[in-house]
Tab-separated table of C-alpha atoms in Angstrom:
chain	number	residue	atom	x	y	z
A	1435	UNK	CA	-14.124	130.292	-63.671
A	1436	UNK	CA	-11.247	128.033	-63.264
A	1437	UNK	CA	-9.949	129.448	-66.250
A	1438	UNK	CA	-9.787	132.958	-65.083
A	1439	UNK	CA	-7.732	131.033	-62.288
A	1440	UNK	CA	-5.552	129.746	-64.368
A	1441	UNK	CA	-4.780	133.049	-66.226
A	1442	UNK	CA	-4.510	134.890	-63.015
A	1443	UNK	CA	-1.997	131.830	-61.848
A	1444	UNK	CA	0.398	131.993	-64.876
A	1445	UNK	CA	0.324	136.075	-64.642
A	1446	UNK	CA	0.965	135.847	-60.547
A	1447	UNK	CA	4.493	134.215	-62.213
A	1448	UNK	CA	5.625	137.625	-63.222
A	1449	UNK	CA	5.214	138.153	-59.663
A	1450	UNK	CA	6.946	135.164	-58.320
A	1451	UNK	CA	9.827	136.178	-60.832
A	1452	UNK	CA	9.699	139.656	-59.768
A	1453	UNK	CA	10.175	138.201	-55.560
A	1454	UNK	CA	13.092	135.310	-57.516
A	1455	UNK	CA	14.790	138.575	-59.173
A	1456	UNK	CA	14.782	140.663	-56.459
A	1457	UNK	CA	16.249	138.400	-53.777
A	1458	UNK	CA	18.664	136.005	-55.543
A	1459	UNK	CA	21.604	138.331	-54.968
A	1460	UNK	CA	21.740	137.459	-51.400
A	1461	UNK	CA	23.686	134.566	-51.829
A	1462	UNK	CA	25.768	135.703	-53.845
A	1463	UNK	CA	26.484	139.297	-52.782
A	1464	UNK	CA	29.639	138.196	-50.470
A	1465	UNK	CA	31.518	136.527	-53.516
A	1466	UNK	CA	30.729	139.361	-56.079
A	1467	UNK	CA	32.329	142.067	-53.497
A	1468	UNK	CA	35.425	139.384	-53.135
A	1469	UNK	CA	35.566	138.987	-56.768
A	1470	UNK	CA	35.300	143.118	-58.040
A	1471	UNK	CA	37.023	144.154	-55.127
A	1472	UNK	CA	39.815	145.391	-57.901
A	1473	UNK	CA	37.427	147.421	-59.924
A	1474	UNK	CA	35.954	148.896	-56.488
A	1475	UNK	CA	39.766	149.586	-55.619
A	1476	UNK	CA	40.655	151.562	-58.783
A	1477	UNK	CA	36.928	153.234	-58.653
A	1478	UNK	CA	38.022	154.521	-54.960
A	1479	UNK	CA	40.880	156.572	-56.328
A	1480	UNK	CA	37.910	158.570	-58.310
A	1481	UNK	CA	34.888	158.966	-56.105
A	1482	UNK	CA	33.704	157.269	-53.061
A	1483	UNK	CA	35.052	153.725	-51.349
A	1484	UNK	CA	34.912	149.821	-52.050
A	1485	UNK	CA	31.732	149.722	-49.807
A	1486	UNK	CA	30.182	152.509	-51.664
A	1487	UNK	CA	30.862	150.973	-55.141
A	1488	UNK	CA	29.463	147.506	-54.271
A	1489	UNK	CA	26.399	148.727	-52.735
A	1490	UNK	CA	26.031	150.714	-56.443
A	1491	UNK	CA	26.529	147.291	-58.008
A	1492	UNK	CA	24.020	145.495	-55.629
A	1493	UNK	CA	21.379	148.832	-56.385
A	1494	UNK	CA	21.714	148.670	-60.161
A	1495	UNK	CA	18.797	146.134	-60.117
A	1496	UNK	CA	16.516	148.858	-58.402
A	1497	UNK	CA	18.249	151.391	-60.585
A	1498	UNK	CA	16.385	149.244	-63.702
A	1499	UNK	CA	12.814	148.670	-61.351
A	1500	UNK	CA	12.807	152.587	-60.998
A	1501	UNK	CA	13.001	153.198	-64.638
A	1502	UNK	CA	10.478	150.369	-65.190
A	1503	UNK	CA	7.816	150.914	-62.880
A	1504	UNK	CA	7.457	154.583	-64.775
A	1505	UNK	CA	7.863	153.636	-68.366
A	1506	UNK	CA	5.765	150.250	-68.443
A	1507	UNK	CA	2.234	151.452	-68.266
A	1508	UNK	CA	2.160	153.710	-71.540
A	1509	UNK	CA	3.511	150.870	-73.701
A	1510	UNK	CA	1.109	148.254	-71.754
A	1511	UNK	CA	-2.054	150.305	-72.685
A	1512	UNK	CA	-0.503	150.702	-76.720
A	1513	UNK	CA	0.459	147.458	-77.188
A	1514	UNK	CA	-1.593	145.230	-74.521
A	1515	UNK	CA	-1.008	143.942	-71.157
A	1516	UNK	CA	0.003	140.383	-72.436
A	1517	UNK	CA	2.892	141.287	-74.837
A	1518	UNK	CA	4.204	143.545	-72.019
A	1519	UNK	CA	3.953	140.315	-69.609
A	1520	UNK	CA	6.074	138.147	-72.200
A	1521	UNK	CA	8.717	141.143	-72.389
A	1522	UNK	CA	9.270	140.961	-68.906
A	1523	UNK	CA	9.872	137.085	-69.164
A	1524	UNK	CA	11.910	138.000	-71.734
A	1525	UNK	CA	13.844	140.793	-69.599
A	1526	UNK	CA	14.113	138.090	-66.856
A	1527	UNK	CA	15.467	135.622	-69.108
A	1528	UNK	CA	18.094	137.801	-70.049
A	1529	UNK	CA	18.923	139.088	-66.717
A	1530	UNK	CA	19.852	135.861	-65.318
A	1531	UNK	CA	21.740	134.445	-68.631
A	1532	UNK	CA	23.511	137.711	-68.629
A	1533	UNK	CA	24.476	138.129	-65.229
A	1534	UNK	CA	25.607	134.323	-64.729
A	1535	UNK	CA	28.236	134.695	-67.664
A	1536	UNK	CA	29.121	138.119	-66.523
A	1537	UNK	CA	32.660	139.017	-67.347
A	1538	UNK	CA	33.120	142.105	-65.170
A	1539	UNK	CA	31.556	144.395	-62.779
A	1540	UNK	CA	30.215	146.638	-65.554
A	1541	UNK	CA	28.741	143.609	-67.121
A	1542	UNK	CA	27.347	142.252	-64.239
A	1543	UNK	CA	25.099	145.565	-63.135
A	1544	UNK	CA	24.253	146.265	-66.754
A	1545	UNK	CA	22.379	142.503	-66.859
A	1546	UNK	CA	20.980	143.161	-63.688
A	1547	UNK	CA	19.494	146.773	-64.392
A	1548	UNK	CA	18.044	145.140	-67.413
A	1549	UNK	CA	16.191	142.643	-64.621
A	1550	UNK	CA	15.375	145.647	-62.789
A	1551	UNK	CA	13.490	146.939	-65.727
A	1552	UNK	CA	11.349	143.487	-65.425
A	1553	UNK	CA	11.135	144.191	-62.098
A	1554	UNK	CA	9.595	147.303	-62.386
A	1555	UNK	CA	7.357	146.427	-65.419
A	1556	UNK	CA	6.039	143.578	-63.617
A	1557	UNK	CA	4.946	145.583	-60.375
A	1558	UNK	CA	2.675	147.502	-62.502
A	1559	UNK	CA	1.398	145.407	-65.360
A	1560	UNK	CA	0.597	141.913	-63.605
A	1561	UNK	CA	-1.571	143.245	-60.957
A	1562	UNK	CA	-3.093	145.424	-63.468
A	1563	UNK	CA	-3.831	142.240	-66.028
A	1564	UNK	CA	-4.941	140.471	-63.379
A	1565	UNK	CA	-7.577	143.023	-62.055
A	1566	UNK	CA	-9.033	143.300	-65.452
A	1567	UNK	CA	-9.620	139.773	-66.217
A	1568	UNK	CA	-11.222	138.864	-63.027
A	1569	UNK	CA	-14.446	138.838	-62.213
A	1570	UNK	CA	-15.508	141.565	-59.076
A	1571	UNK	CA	-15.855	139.057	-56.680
A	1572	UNK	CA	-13.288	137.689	-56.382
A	1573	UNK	CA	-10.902	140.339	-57.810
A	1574	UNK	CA	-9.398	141.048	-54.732
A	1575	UNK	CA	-7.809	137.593	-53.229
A	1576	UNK	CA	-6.584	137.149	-57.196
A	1577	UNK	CA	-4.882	140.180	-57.333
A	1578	UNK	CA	-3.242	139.638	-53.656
A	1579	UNK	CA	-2.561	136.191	-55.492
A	1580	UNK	CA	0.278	138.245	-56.918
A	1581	UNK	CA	1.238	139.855	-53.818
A	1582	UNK	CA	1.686	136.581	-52.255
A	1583	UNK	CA	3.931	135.237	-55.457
A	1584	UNK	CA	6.473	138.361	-54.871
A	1585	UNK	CA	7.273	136.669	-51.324
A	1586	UNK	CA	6.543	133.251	-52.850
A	1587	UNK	CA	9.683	134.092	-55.489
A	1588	UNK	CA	11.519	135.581	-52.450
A	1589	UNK	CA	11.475	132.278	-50.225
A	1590	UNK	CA	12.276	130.166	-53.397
A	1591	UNK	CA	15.540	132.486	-54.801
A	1592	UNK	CA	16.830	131.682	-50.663
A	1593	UNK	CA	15.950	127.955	-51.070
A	1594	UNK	CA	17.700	128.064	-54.114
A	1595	UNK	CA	20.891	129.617	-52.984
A	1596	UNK	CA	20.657	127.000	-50.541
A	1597	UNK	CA	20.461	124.492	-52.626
A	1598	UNK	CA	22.758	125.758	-55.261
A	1599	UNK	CA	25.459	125.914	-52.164
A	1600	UNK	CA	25.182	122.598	-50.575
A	1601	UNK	CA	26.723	121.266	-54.235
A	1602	UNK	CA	30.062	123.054	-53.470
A	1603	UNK	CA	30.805	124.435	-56.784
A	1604	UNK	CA	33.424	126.935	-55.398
A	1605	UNK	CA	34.020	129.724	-57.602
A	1606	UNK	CA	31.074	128.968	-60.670
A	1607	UNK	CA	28.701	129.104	-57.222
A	1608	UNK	CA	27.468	132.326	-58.011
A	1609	UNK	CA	26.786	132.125	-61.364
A	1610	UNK	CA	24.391	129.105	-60.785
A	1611	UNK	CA	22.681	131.094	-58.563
A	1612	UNK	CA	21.798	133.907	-61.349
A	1613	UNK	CA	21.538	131.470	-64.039
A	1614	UNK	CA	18.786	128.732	-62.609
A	1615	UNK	CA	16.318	131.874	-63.110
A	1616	UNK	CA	16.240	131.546	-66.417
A	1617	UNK	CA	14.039	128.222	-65.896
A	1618	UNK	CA	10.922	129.928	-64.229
A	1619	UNK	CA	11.652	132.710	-66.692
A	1620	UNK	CA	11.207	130.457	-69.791
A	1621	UNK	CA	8.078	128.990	-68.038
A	1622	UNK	CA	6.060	132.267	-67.699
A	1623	UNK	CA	6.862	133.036	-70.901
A	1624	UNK	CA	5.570	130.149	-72.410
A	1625	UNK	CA	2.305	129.611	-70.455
A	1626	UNK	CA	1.552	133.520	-71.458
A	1627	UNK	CA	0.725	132.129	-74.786
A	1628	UNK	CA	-2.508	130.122	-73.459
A	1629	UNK	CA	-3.774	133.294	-71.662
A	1630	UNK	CA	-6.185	135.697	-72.870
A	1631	UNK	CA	-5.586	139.156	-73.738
A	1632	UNK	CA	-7.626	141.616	-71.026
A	1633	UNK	CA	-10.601	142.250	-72.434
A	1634	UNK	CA	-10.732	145.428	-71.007
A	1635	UNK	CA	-7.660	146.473	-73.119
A	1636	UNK	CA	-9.156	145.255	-75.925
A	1637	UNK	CA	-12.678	147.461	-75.441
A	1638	UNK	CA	-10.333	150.465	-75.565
A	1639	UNK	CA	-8.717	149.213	-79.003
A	1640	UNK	CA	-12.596	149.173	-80.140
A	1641	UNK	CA	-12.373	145.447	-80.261
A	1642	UNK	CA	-15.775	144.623	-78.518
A	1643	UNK	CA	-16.678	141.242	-80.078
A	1644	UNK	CA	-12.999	140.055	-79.091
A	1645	UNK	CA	-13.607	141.555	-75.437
A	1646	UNK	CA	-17.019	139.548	-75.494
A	1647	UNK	CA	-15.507	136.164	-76.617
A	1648	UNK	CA	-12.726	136.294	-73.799
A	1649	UNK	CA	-15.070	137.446	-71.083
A	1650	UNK	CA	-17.540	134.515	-72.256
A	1651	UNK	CA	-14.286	132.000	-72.292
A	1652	UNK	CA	-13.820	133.167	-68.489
A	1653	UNK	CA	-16.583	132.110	-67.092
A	1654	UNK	CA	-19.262	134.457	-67.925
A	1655	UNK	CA	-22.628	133.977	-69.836
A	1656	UNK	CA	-23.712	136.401	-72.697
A	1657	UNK	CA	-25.830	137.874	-71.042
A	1658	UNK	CA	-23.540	138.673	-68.226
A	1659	UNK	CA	-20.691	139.674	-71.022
A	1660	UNK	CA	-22.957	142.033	-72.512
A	1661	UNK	CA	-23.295	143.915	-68.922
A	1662	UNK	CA	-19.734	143.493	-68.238
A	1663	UNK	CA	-19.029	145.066	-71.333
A	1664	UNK	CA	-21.085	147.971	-70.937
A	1665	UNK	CA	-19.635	148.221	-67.684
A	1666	UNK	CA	-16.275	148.173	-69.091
A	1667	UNK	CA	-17.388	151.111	-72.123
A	1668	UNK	CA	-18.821	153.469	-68.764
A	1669	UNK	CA	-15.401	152.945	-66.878
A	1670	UNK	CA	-12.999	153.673	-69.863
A	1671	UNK	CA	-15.247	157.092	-70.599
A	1672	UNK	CA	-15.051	158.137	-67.124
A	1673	UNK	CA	-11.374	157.713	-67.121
A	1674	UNK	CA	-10.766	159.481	-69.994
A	1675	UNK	CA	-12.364	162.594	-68.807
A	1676	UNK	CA	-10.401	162.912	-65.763
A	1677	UNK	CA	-7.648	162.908	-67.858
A	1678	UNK	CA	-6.612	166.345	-68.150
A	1679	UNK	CA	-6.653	167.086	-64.642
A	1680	UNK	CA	-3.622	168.314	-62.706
A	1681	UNK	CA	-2.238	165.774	-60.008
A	1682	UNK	CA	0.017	167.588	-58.507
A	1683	UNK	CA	-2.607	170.765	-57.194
A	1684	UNK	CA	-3.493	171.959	-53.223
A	1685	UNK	CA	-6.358	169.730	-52.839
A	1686	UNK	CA	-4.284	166.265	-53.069
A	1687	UNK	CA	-1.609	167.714	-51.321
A	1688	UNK	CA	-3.000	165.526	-48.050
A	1689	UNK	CA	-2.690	161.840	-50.069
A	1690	UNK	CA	0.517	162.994	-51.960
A	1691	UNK	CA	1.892	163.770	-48.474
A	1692	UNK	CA	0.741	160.695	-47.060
A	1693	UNK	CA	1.502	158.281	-49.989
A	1694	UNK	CA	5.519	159.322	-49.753
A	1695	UNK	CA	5.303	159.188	-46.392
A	1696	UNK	CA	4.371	155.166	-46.301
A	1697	UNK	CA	6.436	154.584	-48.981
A	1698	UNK	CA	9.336	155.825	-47.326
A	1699	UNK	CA	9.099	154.037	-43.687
A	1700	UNK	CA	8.585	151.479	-45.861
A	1701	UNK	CA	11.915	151.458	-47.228
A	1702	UNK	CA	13.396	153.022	-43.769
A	1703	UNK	CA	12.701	149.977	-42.109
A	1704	UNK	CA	15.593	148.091	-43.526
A	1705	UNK	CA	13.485	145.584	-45.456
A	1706	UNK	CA	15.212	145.495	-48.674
A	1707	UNK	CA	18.558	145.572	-46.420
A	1708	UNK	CA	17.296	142.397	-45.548
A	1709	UNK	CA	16.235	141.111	-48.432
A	1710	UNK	CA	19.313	141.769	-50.429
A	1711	UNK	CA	21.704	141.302	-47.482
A	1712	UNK	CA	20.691	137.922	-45.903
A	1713	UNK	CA	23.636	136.579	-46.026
A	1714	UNK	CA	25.860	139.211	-45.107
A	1715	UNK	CA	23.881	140.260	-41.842
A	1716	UNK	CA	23.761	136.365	-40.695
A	1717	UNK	CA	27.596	136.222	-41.480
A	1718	UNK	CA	28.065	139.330	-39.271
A	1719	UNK	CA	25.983	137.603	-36.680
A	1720	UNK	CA	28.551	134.760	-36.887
A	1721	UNK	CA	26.991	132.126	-38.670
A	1722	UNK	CA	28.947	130.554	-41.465
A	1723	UNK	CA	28.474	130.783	-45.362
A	1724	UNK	CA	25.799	127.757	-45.658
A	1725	UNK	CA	24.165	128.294	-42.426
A	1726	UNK	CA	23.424	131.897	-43.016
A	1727	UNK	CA	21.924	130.368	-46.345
A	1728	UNK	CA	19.742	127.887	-44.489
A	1729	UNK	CA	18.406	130.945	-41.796
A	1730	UNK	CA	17.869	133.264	-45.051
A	1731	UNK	CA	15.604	130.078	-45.690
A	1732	UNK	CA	13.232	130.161	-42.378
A	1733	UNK	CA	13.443	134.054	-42.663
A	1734	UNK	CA	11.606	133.543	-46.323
A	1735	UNK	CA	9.304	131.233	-44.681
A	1736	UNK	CA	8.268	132.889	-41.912
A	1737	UNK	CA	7.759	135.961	-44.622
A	1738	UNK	CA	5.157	133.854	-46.634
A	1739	UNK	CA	3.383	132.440	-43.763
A	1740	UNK	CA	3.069	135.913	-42.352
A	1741	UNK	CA	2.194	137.508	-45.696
A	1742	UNK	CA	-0.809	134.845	-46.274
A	1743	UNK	CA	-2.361	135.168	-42.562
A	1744	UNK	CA	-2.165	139.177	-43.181
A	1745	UNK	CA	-4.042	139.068	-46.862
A	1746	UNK	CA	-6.558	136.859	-44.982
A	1747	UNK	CA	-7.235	139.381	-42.264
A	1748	UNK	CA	-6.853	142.742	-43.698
A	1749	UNK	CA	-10.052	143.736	-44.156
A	1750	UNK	CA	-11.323	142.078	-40.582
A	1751	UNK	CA	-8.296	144.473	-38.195
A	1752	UNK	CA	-8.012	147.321	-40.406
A	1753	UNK	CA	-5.774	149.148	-41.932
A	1754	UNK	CA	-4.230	151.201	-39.464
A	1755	UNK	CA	-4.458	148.611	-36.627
A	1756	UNK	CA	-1.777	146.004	-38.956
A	1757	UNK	CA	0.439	149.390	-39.078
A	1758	UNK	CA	0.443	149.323	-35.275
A	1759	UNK	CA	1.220	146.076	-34.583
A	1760	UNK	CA	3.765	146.260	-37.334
A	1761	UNK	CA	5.381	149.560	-36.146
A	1762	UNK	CA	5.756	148.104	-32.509
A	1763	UNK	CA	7.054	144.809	-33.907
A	1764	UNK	CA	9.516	146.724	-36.402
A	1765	UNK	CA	11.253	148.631	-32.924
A	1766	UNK	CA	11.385	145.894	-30.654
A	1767	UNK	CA	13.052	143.155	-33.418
A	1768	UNK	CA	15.263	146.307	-34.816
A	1769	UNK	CA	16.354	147.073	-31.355
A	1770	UNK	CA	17.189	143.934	-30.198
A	1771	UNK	CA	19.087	143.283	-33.246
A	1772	UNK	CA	21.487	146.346	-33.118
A	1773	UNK	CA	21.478	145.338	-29.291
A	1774	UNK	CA	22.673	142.155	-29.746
A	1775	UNK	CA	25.695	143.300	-32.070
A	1776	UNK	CA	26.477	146.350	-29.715
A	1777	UNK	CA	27.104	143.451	-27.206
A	1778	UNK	CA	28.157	140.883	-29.466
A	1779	UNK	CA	25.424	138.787	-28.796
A	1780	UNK	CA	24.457	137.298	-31.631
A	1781	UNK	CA	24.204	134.249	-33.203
A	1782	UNK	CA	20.590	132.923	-32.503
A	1783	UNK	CA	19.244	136.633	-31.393
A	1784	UNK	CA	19.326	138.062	-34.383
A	1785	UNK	CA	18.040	135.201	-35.383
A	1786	UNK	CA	15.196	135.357	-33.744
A	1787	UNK	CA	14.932	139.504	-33.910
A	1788	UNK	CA	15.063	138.923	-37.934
A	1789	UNK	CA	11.984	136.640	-37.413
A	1790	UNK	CA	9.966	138.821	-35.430
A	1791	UNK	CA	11.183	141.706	-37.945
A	1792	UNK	CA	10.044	140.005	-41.158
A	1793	UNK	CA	6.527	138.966	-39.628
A	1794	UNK	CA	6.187	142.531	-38.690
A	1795	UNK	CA	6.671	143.830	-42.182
A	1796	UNK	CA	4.334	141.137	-43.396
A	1797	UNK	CA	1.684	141.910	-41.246
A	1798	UNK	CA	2.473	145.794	-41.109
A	1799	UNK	CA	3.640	147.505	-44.361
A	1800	UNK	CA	3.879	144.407	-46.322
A	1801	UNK	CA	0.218	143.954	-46.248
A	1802	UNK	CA	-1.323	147.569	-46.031
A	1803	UNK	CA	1.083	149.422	-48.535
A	1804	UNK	CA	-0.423	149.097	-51.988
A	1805	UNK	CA	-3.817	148.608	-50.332
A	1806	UNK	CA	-3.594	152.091	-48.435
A	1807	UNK	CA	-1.956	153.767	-51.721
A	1808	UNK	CA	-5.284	152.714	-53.311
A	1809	UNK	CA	-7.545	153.960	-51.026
A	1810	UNK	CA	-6.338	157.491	-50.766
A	1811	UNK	CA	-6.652	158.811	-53.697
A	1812	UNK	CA	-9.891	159.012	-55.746
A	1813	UNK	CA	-10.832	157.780	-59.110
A	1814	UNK	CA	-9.834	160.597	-61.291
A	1815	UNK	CA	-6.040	160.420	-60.032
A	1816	UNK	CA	-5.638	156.870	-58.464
A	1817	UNK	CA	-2.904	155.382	-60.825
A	1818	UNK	CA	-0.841	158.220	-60.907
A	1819	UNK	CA	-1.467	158.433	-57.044
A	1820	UNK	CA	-0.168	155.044	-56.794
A	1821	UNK	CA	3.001	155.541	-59.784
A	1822	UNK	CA	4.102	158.340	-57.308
A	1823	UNK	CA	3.799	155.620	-54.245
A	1824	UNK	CA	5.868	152.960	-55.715
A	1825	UNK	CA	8.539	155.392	-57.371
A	1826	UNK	CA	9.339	156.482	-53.726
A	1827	UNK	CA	9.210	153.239	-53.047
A	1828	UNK	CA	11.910	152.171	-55.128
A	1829	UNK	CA	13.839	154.736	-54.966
A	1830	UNK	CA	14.427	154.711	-51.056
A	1831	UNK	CA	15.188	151.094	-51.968
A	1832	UNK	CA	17.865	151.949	-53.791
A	1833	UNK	CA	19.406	154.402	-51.468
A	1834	UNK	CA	19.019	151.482	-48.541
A	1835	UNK	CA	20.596	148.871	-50.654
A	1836	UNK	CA	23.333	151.479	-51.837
A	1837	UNK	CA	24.220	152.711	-47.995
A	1838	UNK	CA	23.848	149.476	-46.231
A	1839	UNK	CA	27.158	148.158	-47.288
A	1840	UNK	CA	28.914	151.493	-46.134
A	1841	UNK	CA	27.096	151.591	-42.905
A	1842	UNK	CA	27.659	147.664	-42.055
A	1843	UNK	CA	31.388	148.255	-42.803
A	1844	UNK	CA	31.740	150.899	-39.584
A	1845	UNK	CA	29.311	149.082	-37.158
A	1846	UNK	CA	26.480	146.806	-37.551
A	1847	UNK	CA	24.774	147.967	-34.748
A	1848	UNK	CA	24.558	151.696	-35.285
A	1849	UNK	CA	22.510	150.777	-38.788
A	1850	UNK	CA	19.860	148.572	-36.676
A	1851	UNK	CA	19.426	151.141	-34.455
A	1852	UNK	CA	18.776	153.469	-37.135
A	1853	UNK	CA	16.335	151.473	-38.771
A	1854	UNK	CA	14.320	151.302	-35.347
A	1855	UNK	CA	14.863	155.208	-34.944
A	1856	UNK	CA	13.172	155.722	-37.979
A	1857	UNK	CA	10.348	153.052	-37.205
A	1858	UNK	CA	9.630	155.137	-34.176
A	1859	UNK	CA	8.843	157.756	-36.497
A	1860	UNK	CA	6.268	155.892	-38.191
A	1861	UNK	CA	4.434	154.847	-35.030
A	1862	UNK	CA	4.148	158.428	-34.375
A	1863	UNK	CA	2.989	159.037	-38.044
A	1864	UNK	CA	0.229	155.827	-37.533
A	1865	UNK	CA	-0.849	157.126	-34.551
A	1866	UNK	CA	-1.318	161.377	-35.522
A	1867	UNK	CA	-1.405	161.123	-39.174
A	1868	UNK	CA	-3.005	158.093	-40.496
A	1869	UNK	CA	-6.700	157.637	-41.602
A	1870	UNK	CA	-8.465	154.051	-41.124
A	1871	UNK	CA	-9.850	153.339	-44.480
A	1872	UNK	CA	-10.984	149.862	-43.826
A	1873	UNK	CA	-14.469	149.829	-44.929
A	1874	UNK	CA	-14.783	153.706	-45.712
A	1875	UNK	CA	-16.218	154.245	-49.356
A	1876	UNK	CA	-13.853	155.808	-51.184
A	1877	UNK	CA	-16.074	159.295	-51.731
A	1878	UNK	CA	-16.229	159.419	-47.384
A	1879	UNK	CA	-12.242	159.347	-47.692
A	1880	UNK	CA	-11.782	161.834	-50.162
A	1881	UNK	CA	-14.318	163.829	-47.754
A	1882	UNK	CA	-11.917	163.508	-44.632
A	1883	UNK	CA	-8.651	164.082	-46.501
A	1884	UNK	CA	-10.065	167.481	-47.724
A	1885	UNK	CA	-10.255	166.720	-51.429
A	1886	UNK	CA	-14.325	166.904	-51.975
């Protein structure tokens, strides 16, 4: 057992470097627009403005994580899911070399689309190798192990921006920032090498006796791997034969609708504003350069405490419940936050409406997203249920981290109170549209959404 742990740690990296990856550009996001503001100049005499262009730069990550989290999955069940994990160490690894010696805009967003695509991969192969290596009971809190890691990486890239900052390096700053990735990039690599491959991969290569060995190795007895295996054989039949069938037909139209639709508020809340933005929006609020670095800090924190209380309770308040709370909580800190910069003030209220705002998301759509996209869809189309869920997920990232800079150029306020228009929307959606799945067998769903 504990080395089934220790697999599912080192592969829960991908996710921590996935959380690093995705927020490390927050501390550096103010100097980059200083630094291209030339190239965003000459750009404006084409198409669009200086805001528009940097918020392009910023999105070119999600730009890569799009492309990834589509193209991943094919080569992960060709080639296995542990040479796909080392790619994306290798992707990472490249990513933050490349953007810390970055010699130009162009440069710059090329290295960190090719992070994106790491990004992406990871989101879909990690949980995936973890799920198959673990035993059922305790499948769950592993794979949430890599859940947690994403937030983990995102409270680590602020600490280390903050860190990174307090040194005064003055204009090398920001590539410091980028390059210290490439340490925790070099480390998941490595420790890839003592994990196993999944053996459920390597039933579907025909390689039983290898399966056996590395379900043995985790923890199991013969006898146990023998069931396990046949279990494995059944599973990998059934799948195949649902193949051929047509995703996108009448029947699921109820879970396609519904999968977009969380996936969307998800985005609509301003969360990757935030994410990708610290800085900016504590700047705006009137805090200075290291400051806003050390609040990004206790807004990471409060984001992993929140995150681990809401894994632990998931399955006691329900599904739908969490979206309440977190729909209520996502209006009131959204409010008060566009609030306090229609009256200018700010300082230690948006402070505080940030808080409130990140615990909402972790106890609201942080928790319930991927569990919900899951749960809706049955066997026979689940992944590609889910690939459809996290592509609108990442694309309405990219449009928020694209617009935000535009929008926070005219008024700060009027994109808050956007945000908390659009949560009121999904309160309405929670409360009319949304199904409680918490313990409801997957066949009783499918029997309320219309689909059996």
């Amino acid at each position: 057992m504990s080395r089934v742990i220790w697999a599912s740690l080192v592969a829960a990296l991908g996710g921590l470097l996935f959380g690093f990856d995705t927020a490390v550009i927050s501390g550096a996001e103010g100097t980059l627009r200083d630094l291209f503001d030339p190239t965003y100049q000459r750009l404006s005499g084409a198409f669009g403005t200086p805001p528009f262009w940097h918020g392009a730069l910023v999105a070119s990550a999600l730009i890569g994580t799009i492309i990834g989290s589509l193209v991943f999955s094919k080569p992960a069940d060709r080639y296995g899911r542990r040479p796909m994990l080392m790619l994306m160490g290798g992707l990472y690894l490249l990513s933050s070399i490349g953007s810390a010696i970055a010699w130009d805009a162009g440069s710059f967003a090329f290295f960190r689309l090719i992070g994106g695509l790491g990004v992406g991969g990871a989101s879909v192969v990690a949980p995936m190798y973890v799920a198959e290596i673990a035993p059922a009971n305790i499948r769950g809190r592993l794979v949430a192990l890599v859940q947690l890691n994403i937030v983990l990486g995102i409270l680590l890239a602020y600490l280390s921006n903050f860190t990174i900052a307090s040194f005064e390096l003055g204009a090398i700053e920001w590539r410091w920032m980028f390059g210290i990735e490439a340490v925790p990039a070099i480390a998941f690599t490595t420790l890839l090498f003592t994990n196993p491959r999944s053996p459920r991969w390597l039933v579907a290569q025909g390689r039983d006796n290898e399966a056996r060995n590395v379900l043995i190795s985790m923890g199991g007895v013969s006898s146990d791997a023998g069931k396990e295996l046949a279990a494995i054989r059944a599973s990998l039949v059934e799948t195949r034969k649902h193949l051929t069938e047509r995703f996108f037909q009448p029947k699921y139209l109820k879970p396609i609708l519904m999968a977009i639709a969380i996936a969307a508020f998800n985005q609509l809340s301003g969360i990757n504003a935030l994410i990708y933005y610290t800085r900016r929006i504590f700047e705006m609020a009137g805090a200075s350069g290291t400051s806003a670095l050390l609040q990004a800090v206790i807004i990471g924190s409060v984001n992993l405490i929140a995150t681990a209380i809401a894994l632990m309770v998931i399955d006691n308040f329900g599904r739908k419940k969490l979206m309440l709370v977190g729909s209520i909580g996502y209006i009131l800190s959204l409010g008060a936050t566009a609030i306090a910069f229609y009256t200018e003030m700010t300082g230690p209220v948006v402070l505080v409406s940030l808080i409130v705002f990140i615990a909402s998301h972790a106890f609201g759509q942080g928790a319930v997203i991927w569990v919900f996209l899951g749960e809706i869809f049955p066997n026979s189309v689940r992944a590609r249920g889910q690939s459809l869920g996290s592509f609108v997920h990442w694309f309405m990232a990219a449009i928020i981290s694209l617009t935000f800079p535009m929008f926070a150029e005219i008024s700060g306020a009027n994109i808050f109170a956007f945000y908390a228009l659009c949560m009121v929307g999904q309160l309405l959606w929670v409360i009319f549209v949304m199904p409680e799945t918490k313990g409801v067998p997957l066949e009783e769903i499918s029997k309320k959404l219309g689909i059996d």
